């Protein structure tokens, strides 16, 4: 029983780690186009002033 709990715990930890890495990767993919978009908006606002 204890071995089952340990292996389940290890599985959950690995799963959570993979999810976190995946989310970090997704966030970095999204950050690039979002940053470009924000810069465009800021440039537009500055040129209007």
Tab-separated table of N, CA and C in Angstrom:
chain	number	residue	atom	x	y	z
A	1	UNK	N	0.831	-1.214	0.000
A	1	UNK	CA	0.000	0.000	0.000
A	1	UNK	C	0.864	1.262	0.000
A	2	UNK	N	1.921	1.244	0.833
A	2	UNK	CA	2.797	2.414	0.919
A	2	UNK	C	3.515	2.663	-0.404
A	3	UNK	N	3.909	1.588	-1.077
A	3	UNK	CA	4.576	1.707	-2.377
A	3	UNK	C	3.637	2.336	-3.407
A	4	UNK	N	2.372	1.963	-3.351
A	4	UNK	CA	1.377	2.513	-4.269
A	4	UNK	C	1.224	4.020	-4.052
A	5	UNK	N	1.153	4.430	-2.786
A	5	UNK	CA	1.015	5.850	-2.454
A	5	UNK	C	2.247	6.624	-2.927
A	6	UNK	N	3.437	6.051	-2.711
A	6	UNK	CA	4.672	6.717	-3.141
A	6	UNK	C	4.725	6.868	-4.655
A	7	UNK	N	4.345	5.828	-5.381
A	7	UNK	CA	4.392	5.907	-6.847
A	7	UNK	C	3.333	6.872	-7.369
A	8	UNK	N	2.182	6.899	-6.736
A	8	UNK	CA	1.129	7.842	-7.116
A	8	UNK	C	1.582	9.276	-6.870
A	9	UNK	N	2.216	9.499	-5.728
A	9	UNK	CA	2.721	10.817	-5.382
A	9	UNK	C	3.785	11.264	-6.384
A	10	UNK	N	4.671	10.351	-6.749
A	10	UNK	CA	5.723	10.649	-7.733
A	10	UNK	C	5.101	10.996	-9.085
A	11	UNK	N	4.061	10.241	-9.457
A	11	UNK	CA	3.368	10.501	-10.724
A	11	UNK	C	2.735	11.891	-10.727
A	12	UNK	N	2.063	12.238	-9.632
A	12	UNK	CA	1.402	13.546	-9.527
A	12	UNK	C	2.433	14.677	-9.593
A	13	UNK	N	3.550	14.504	-8.887
A	13	UNK	CA	4.602	15.529	-8.912
A	13	UNK	C	5.150	15.715	-10.324
A	14	UNK	N	5.400	14.612	-11.012
A	14	UNK	CA	5.920	14.687	-12.377
A	14	UNK	C	4.908	15.345	-13.297
A	15	UNK	N	3.635	14.981	-13.122
A	15	UNK	CA	2.567	15.557	-13.932
A	15	UNK	C	2.489	17.074	-13.740
A	16	UNK	N	2.518	17.509	-12.479
A	16	UNK	CA	2.446	18.941	-12.184
A	16	UNK	C	3.646	19.685	-12.752
A	17	UNK	N	4.804	19.062	-12.671
A	17	UNK	CA	6.022	19.665	-13.210
A	17	UNK	C	5.905	19.831	-14.725
A	18	UNK	N	5.388	18.808	-15.395
A	18	UNK	CA	5.199	18.872	-16.851
A	18	UNK	C	4.191	19.948	-17.229
A	19	UNK	N	3.119	20.050	-16.465
A	19	UNK	CA	2.100	21.071	-16.727
A	19	UNK	C	2.713	22.464	-16.589
A	20	UNK	N	3.497	22.653	-15.514
A	20	UNK	CA	4.120	23.962	-15.291
A	20	UNK	C	5.075	24.307	-16.427
A	21	UNK	N	5.862	23.329	-16.871
A	21	UNK	CA	6.784	23.569	-17.983
A	21	UNK	C	6.020	23.891	-19.268
A	22	UNK	N	4.926	23.180	-19.487
A	22	UNK	CA	4.099	23.431	-20.659
A	22	UNK	C	3.499	24.816	-20.637
A	23	UNK	N	3.007	25.241	-19.483
A	23	UNK	CA	2.413	26.575	-19.357
A	23	UNK	C	3.465	27.657	-19.559
A	24	UNK	N	4.669	27.417	-19.053
A	24	UNK	CA	5.761	28.379	-19.233
A	24	UNK	C	6.079	28.519	-20.721
A	25	UNK	N	6.100	27.381	-21.428
A	25	UNK	CA	6.385	27.389	-22.864
A	25	UNK	C	5.293	28.146	-23.616
A	26	UNK	N	4.030	27.880	-23.267
A	26	UNK	CA	2.902	28.560	-23.914
A	26	UNK	C	2.979	30.063	-23.644
A	27	UNK	N	3.284	30.424	-22.404
A	27	UNK	CA	3.374	31.834	-22.038
A	27	UNK	C	4.474	32.537	-22.824
A	28	UNK	N	5.600	31.864	-23.015
A	28	UNK	CA	6.693	32.492	-23.762
A	28	UNK	C	6.322	32.645	-25.240
A	29	UNK	N	5.564	31.688	-25.798
A	29	UNK	CA	5.094	31.830	-27.180
A	29	UNK	C	4.145	33.018	-27.299
A	30	UNK	N	3.260	33.172	-26.314
A	30	UNK	CA	2.273	34.255	-26.364
A	30	UNK	C	2.907	35.610	-26.092
A	31	UNK	N	3.944	35.618	-25.261
A	31	UNK	CA	4.545	36.883	-24.846
A	31	UNK	C	5.127	37.650	-26.030
A	32	UNK	N	5.758	36.942	-26.970
A	32	UNK	CA	6.419	37.603	-28.104
A	32	UNK	C	5.444	38.416	-28.954
A	33	UNK	N	4.365	37.793	-29.497
A	33	UNK	CA	3.418	38.601	-30.286
A	33	UNK	C	2.704	39.658	-29.455
A	34	UNK	N	2.426	39.360	-28.172
A	34	UNK	CA	1.753	40.340	-27.312
A	34	UNK	C	2.638	41.560	-27.114
A	35	UNK	N	3.942	41.330	-26.911
A	35	UNK	CA	4.876	42.437	-26.714
A	35	UNK	C	4.939	43.297	-27.968
A	36	UNK	N	4.994	42.655	-29.133
A	36	UNK	CA	5.028	43.401	-30.402
A	36	UNK	C	3.777	44.257	-30.552
A	37	UNK	N	2.627	43.683	-30.204
A	37	UNK	CA	1.356	44.394	-30.300
A	37	UNK	C	1.347	45.602	-29.368
A	38	UNK	N	1.830	45.409	-28.130
A	38	UNK	CA	1.874	46.504	-27.151
A	38	UNK	C	2.780	47.626	-27.625
A	39	UNK	N	3.920	47.274	-28.215
A	39	UNK	CA	4.852	48.288	-28.714
A	39	UNK	C	4.187	49.104	-29.828
A	40	UNK	N	3.450	48.415	-30.730
A	40	UNK	CA	2.747	49.110	-31.811
A	40	UNK	C	1.742	50.112	-31.247
A	41	UNK	N	0.997	49.678	-30.224
A	41	UNK	CA	-0.011	50.551	-29.608
A	41	UNK	C	0.657	51.771	-28.951
A	42	UNK	N	1.761	51.521	-28.257
A	42	UNK	CA	2.469	52.621	-27.596
A	42	UNK	C	3.023	53.618	-28.622
A	43	UNK	N	3.566	53.119	-29.709
A	43	UNK	CA	4.101	53.991	-30.755
A	43	UNK	C	2.967	54.834	-31.355
A	44	UNK	N	1.810	54.200	-31.593
A	44	UNK	CA	0.654	54.924	-32.135
A	44	UNK	C	0.220	56.041	-31.191
A	45	UNK	N	0.131	55.735	-29.901
A	45	UNK	CA	-0.295	56.735	-28.907
A	45	UNK	C	0.705	57.873	-28.817
A	46	UNK	N	2.000	57.558	-28.863
A	46	UNK	CA	3.032	58.597	-28.783
A	46	UNK	C	2.995	59.496	-29.998
A	47	UNK	N	2.738	58.943	-31.184
A	47	UNK	CA	2.702	59.756	-32.390
A	47	UNK	C	1.458	60.646	-32.434
A	48	UNK	N	0.393	60.243	-31.731
A	48	UNK	CA	-0.823	61.061	-31.674
A	48	UNK	C	-0.616	62.279	-30.777
A	49	UNK	N	0.164	62.120	-29.719
A	49	UNK	CA	0.367	63.229	-28.754
A	49	UNK	C	1.242	64.318	-29.312
